[in-house]
CSV table of C-alpha atoms and ligand atoms in Angstrom, one decimal:
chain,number,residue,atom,x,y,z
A,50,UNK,CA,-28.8,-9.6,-1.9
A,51,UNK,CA,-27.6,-12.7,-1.2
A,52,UNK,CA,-24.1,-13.4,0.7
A,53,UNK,CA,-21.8,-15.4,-0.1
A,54,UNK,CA,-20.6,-17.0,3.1
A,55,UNK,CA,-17.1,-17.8,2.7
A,56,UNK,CA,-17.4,-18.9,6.7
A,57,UNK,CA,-20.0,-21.4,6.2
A,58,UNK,CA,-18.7,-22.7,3.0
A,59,UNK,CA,-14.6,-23.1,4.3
A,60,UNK,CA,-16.2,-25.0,7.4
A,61,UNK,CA,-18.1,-27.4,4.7
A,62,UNK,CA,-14.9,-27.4,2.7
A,63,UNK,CA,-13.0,-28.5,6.3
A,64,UNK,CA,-15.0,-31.1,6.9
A,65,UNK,CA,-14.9,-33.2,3.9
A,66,UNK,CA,-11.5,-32.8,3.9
A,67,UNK,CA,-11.1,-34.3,7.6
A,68,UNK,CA,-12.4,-37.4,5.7
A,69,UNK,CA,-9.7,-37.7,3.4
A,70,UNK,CA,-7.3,-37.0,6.2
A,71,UNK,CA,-8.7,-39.8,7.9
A,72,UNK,CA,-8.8,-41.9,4.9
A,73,UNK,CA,-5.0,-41.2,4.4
A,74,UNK,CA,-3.9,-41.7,7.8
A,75,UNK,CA,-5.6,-45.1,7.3
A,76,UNK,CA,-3.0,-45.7,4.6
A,77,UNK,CA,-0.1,-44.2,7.1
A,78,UNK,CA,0.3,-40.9,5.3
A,79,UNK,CA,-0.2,-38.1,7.6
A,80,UNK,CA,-0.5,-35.0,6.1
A,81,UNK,CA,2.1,-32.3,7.4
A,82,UNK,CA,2.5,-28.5,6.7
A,83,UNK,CA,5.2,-26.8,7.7
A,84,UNK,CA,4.9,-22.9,8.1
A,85,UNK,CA,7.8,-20.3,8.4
A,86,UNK,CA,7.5,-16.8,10.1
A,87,UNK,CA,9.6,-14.1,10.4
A,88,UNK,CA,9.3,-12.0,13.3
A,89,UNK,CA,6.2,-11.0,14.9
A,90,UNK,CA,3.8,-8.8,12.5
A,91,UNK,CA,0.2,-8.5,13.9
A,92,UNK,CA,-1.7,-9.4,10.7
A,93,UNK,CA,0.9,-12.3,10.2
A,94,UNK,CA,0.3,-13.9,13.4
A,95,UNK,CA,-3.1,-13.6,13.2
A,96,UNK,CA,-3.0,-15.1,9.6
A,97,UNK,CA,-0.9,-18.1,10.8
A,98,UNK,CA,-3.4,-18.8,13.8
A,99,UNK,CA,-5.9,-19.2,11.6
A,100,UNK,CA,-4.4,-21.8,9.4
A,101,UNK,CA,-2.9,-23.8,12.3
A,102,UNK,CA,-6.5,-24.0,13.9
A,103,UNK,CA,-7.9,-24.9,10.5
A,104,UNK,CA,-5.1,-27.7,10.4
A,105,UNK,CA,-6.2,-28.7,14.3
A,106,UNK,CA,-10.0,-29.4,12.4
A,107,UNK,CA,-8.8,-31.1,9.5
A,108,UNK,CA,-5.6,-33.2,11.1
A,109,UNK,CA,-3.4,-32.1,8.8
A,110,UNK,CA,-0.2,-32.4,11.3
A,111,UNK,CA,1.5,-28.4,11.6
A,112,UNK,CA,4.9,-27.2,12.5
A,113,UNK,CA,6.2,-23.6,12.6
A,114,UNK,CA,9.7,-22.2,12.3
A,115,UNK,CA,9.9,-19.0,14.1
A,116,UNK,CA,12.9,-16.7,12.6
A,117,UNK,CA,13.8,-13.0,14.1
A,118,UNK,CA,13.3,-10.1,11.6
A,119,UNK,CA,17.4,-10.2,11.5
A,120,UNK,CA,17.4,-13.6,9.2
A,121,UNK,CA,19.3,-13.7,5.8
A,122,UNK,CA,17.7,-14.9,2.2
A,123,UNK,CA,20.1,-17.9,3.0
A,124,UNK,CA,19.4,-19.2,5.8
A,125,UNK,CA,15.7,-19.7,5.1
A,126,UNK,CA,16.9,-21.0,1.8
A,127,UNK,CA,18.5,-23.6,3.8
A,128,UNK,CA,15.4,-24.0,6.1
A,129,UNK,CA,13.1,-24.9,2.9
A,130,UNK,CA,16.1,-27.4,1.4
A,131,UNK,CA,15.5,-29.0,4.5
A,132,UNK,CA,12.1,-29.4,4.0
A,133,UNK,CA,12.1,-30.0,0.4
A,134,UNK,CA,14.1,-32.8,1.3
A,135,UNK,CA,11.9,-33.9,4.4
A,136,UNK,CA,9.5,-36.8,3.7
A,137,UNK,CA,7.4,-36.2,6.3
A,138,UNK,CA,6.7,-32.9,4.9
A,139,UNK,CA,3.6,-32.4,2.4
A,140,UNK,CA,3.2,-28.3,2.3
A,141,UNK,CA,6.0,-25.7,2.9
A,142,UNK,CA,4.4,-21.8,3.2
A,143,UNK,CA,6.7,-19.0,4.2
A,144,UNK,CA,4.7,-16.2,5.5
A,145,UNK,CA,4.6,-12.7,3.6
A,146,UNK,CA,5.4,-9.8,3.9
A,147,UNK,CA,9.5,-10.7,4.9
A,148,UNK,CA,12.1,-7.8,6.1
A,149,UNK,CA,13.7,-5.8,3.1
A,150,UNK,CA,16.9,-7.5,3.6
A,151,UNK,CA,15.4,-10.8,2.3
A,152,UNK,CA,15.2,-11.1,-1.5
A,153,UNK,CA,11.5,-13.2,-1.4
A,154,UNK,CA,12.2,-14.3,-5.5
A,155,UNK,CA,15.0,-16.7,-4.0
A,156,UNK,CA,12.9,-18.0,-1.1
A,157,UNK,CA,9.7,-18.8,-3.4
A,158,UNK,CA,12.0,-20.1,-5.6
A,159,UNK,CA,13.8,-22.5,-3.2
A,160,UNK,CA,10.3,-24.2,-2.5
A,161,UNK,CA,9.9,-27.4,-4.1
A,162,UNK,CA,6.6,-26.7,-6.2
A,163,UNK,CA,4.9,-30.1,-5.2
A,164,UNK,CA,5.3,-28.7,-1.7
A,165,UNK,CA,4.3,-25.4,-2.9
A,166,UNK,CA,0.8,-25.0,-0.9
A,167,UNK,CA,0.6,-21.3,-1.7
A,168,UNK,CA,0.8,-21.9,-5.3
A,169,UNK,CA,3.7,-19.0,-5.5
A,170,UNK,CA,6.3,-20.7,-7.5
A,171,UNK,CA,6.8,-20.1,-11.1
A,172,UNK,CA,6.8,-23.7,-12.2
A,173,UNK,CA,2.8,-23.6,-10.4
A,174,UNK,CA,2.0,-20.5,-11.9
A,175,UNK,CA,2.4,-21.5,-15.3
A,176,UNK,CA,1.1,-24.4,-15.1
A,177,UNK,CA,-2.0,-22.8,-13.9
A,178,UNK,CA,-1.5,-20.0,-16.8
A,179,UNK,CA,-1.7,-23.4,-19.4
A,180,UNK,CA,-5.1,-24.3,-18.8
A,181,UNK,CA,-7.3,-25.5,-15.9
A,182,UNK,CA,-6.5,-29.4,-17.2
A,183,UNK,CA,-3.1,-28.4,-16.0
A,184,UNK,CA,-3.7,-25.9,-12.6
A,185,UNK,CA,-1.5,-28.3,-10.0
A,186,UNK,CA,-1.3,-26.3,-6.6
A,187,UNK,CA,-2.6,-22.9,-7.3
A,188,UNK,CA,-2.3,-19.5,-5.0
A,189,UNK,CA,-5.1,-20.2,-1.9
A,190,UNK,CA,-7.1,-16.6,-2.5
A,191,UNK,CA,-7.8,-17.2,-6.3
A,192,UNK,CA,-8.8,-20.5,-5.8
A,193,UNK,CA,-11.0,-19.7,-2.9
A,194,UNK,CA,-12.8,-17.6,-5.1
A,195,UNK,CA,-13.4,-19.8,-7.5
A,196,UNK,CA,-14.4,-22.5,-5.3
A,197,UNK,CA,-17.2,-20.0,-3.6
A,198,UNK,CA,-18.7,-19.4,-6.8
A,199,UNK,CA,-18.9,-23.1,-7.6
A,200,UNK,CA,-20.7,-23.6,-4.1
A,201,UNK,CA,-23.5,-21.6,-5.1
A,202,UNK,CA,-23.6,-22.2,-8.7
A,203,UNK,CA,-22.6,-19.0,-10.1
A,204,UNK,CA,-21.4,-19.6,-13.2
A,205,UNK,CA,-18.2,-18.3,-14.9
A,206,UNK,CA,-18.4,-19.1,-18.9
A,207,UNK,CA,-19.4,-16.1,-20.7
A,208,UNK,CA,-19.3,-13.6,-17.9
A,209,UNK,CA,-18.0,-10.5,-17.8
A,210,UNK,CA,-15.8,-10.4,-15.1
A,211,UNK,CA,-13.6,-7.4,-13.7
A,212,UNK,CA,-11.1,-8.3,-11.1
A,213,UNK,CA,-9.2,-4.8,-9.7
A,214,UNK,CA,-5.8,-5.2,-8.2
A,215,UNK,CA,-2.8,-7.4,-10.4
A,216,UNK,CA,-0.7,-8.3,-7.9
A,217,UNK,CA,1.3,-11.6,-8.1
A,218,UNK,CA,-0.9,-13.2,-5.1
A,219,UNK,CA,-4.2,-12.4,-6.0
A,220,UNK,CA,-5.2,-10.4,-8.9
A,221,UNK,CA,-3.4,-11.8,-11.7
A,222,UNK,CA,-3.1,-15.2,-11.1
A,223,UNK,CA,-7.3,-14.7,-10.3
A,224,UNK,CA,-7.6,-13.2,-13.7
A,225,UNK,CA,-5.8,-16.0,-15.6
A,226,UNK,CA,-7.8,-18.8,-13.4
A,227,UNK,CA,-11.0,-17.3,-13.8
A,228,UNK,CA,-9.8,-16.7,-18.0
A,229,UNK,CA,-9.4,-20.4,-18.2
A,230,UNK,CA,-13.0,-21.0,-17.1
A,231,UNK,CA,-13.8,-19.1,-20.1
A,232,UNK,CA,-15.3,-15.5,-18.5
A,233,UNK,CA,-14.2,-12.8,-20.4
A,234,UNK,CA,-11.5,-10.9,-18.4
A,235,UNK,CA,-10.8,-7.0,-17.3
A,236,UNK,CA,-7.7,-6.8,-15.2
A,237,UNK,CA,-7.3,-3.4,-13.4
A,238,UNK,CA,-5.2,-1.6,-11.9
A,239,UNK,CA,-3.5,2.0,-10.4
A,240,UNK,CA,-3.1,2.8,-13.9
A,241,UNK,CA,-6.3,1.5,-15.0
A,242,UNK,CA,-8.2,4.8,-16.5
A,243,UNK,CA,-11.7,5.3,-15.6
A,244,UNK,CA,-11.9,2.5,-13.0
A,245,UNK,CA,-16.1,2.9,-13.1
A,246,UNK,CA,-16.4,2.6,-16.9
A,247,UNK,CA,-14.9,-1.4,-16.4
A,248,UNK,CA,-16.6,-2.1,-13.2
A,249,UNK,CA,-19.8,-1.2,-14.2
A,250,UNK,CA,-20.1,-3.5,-17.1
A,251,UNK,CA,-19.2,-7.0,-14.7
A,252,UNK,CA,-20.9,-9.5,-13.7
A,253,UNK,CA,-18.6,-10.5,-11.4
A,254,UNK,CA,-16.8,-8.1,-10.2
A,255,UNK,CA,-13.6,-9.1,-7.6
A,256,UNK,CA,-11.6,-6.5,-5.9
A,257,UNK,CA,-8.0,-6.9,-4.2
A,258,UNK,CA,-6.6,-3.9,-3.9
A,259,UNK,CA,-6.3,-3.0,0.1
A,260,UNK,CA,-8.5,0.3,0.0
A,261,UNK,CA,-11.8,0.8,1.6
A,262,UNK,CA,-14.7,2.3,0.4
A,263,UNK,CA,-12.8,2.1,-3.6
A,264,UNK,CA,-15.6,0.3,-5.2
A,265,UNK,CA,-19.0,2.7,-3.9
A,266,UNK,CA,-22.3,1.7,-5.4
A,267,UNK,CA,-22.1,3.5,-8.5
A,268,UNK,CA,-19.5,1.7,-9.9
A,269,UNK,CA,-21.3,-1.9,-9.4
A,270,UNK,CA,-24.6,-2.8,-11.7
A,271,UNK,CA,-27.3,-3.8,-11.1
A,272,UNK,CA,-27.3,-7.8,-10.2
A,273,UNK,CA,-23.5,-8.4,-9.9
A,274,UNK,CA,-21.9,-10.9,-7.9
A,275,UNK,CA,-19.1,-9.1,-5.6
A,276,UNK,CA,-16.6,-10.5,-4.1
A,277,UNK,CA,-14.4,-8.6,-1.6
A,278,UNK,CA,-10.9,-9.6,-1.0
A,279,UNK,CA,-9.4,-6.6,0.5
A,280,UNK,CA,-8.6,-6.6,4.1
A,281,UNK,CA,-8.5,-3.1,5.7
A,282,UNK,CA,-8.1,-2.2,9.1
A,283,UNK,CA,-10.4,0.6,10.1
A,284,UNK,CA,-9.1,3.4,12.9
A,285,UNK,CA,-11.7,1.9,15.1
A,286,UNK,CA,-9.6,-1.5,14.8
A,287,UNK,CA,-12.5,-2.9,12.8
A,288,UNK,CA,-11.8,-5.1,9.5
A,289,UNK,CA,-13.6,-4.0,6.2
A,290,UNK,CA,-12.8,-4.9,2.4
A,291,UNK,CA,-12.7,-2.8,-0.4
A,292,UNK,CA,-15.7,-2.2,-1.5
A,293,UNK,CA,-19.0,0.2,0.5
A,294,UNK,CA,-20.7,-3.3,2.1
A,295,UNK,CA,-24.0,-1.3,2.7
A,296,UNK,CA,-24.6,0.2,-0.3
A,297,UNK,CA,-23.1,-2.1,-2.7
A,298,UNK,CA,-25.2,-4.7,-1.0
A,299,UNK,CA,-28.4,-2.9,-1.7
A,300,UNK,CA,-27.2,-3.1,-5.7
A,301,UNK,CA,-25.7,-6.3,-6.1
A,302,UNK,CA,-27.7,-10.2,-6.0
A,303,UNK,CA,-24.9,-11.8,-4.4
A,304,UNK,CA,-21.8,-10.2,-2.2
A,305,UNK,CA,-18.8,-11.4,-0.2
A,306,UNK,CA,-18.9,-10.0,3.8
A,307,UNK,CA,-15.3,-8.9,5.5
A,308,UNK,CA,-14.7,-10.3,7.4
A,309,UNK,CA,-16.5,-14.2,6.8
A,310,UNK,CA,-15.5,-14.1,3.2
A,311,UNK,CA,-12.2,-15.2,1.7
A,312,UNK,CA,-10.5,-14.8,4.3
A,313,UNK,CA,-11.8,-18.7,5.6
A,314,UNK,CA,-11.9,-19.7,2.5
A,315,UNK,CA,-8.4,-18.6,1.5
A,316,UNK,CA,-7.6,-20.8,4.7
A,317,UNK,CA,-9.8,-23.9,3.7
A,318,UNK,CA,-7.6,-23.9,0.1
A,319,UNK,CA,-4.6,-24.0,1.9
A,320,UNK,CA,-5.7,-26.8,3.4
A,321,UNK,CA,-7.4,-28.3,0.4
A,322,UNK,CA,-3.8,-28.0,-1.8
A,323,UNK,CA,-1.7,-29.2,1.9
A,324,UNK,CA,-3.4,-32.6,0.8
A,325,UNK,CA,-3.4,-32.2,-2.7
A,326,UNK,CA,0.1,-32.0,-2.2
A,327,UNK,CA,0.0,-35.2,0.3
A,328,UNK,CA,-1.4,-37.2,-2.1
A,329,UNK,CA,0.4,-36.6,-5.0
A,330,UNK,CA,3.7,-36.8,-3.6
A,331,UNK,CA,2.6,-40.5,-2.3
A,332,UNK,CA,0.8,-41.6,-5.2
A,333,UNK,CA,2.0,-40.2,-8.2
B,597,LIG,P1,-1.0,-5.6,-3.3
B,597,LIG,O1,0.1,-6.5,-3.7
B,597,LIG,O2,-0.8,-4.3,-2.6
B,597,LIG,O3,-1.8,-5.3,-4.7
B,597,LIG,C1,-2.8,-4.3,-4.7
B,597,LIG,C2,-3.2,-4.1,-6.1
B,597,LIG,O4,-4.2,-3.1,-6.2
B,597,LIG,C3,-2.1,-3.7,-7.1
B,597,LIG,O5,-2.3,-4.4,-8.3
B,597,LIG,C4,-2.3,-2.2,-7.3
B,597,LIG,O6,-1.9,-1.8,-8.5
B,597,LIG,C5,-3.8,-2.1,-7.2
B,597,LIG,N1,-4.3,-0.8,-6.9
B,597,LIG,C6,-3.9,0.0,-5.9
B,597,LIG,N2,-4.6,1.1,-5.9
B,597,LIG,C7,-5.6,1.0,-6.8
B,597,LIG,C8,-6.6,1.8,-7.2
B,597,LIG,N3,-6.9,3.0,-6.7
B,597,LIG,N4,-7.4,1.4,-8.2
B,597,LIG,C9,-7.2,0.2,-8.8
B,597,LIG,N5,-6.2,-0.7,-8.5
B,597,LIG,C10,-5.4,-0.2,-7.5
B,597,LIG,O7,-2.1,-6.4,-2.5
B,597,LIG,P2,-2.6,-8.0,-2.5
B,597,LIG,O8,-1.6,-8.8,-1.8
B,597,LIG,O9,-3.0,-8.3,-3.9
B,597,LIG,O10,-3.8,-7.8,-1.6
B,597,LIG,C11,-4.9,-7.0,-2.0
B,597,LIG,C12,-5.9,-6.9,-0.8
B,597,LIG,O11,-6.4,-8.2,-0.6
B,597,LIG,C13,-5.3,-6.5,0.5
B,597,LIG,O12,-6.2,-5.8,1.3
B,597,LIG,C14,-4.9,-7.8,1.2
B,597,LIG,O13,-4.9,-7.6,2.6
B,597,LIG,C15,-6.1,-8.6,0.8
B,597,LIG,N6,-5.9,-10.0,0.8
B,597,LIG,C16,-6.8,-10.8,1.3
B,597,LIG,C17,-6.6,-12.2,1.3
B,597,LIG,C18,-7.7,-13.0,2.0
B,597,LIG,O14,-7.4,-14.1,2.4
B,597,LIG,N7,-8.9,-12.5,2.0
B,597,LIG,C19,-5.5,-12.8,0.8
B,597,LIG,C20,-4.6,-11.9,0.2
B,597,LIG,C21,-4.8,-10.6,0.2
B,597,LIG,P3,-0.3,-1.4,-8.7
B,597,LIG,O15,0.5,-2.6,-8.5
B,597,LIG,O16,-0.3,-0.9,-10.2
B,597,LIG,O17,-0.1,-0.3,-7.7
């Protein structure tokens, strides 16, 4: 088995992009995201220091609005008019999960979509859902997945691909990205009957669910590229994905590790749409 080093990989991906940082700054853009949290969750914080160091390595400038767990959908509605209307401001990204009270629809929707970094918007989503000609910003994870298998030239046409979990972050918007590069696509899901009987038959097979130890050996063929995008924190306090690393590994020819796998590169999209964004809103 090989695996597919999402750490190396991001830091390659940083890299080249601190070149077109530097090439932007020559032309006095300076790349800026902007980054809203709400209260203090663990995993949050830790997500956020993550992008703020991978900013720190690129340049990309970084600025964080801190918010206590009492704040309304309206006045972070007014935080992200602000920003929308903020040239200095290329990438807007409000943290999830936010307290009950706030109705997240209204807040993604309030986010200007070229500023839209996360890719959560409806107006990028369909786009993305029109083709791959027209994918503007798309959601970090998806593309992070796609962008791994283009670093070691796995291809997509004509595969079979399975991708378990639909949510409206990762697993659909991955099935509908990886559609468009012509694989032919099984979504599952809770409801999803026989979960084995579709795994079994992918090629690539992608898993977001958030359960560890759902996809054992069994369930994977022979040869299949894994990739493992759940994040699960063991009683230990160790991090694992979704799928049983050892054995799966023993099956597979290529496989994602957790952590090392999207995780950076989920971070290094972020990055890579922040000046995306950057350069579209000055040149186009
Ligand atoms: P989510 O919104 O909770 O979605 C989980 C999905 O899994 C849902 O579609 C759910 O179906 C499905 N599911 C639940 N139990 C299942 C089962 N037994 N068999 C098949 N499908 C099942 O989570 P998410 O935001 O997509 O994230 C999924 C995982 O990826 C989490 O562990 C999260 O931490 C991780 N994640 C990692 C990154 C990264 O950077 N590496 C980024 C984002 C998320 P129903 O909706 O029908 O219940």
């Amino acid at each position: 088995m090989q695996l597919l080093d999402g750490r190396k990989v991001s830091k390659e991906i940083l890299h080249s992009l601190q070149k077109e940082v530097a090439a932007l700054e020559k032309k006095h853009i300076h790349p800026k995201l902007t980054v809203i949290l709400v209260g203090k969750d663990a995993s949050s914080v830790s997500y956020i220091s993550q992008k703020q160091k991978a900013c720190l390595t690129t340049g990309i400038q970084w600025e964080q609005f801190d918010y206590e767990t009492d704040v309304t959908t309206e006045i972070l509605i007014e935080k992200i008019k602000d920003l929308n209307a903020d040239e200095t401001v290329h990438g807007i990204l409000v943290q999830l999960p936010l307290p009950k009270q706030v109705y997240v629809p209204d807040v993604i929707r309030a986010i200007e979509p070229k500023k839209d970094v996360d890719g959560f918007t409806a107006y990028n989503l369909g786009k993305m859902f029109l083709s791959t000609e027209f994918e503007y910003l798309a959601p970090c994870t998806p593309l992070g997945v796609v962008r791994i298998l283009e670093h070691y030239k796995i291809a997509i046409e004509g595969k079979e691909v399975v991708v378990v979990g639909h949510s409206n972050i990762v697993g659909k918007p991955l099935s509908v990205m990886l559609l468009n590069r012509n694989a032919t696509v099984t979504t599952c899901h809770v409801y999803t009957k026989d979960l084995a009987s579709h795994t079994r038959r992918a090629d690539i097979l992608c898993v977001a669910v958030g359960k560890p130890g759902l996809i054992s050996a069994e369930m994977v063929k022979e040869g299949a590229v894994v990739i493992d995008i759940g994040i699960n924190k063991t009683n230990e306090g160790k991090l694992v994905g979704d799928i049983d690393f050892e054995a799966v590994g023993k099956k597979a020819a290529y496989v994602t590790p957790v952590p090392g796998g999207m995780g950076p590169m989920t971070v290094a999209c972020l990055m890579e749409n922040t000046i995306k964004a950057a350069k579209r809103l000055n040149f186009q």
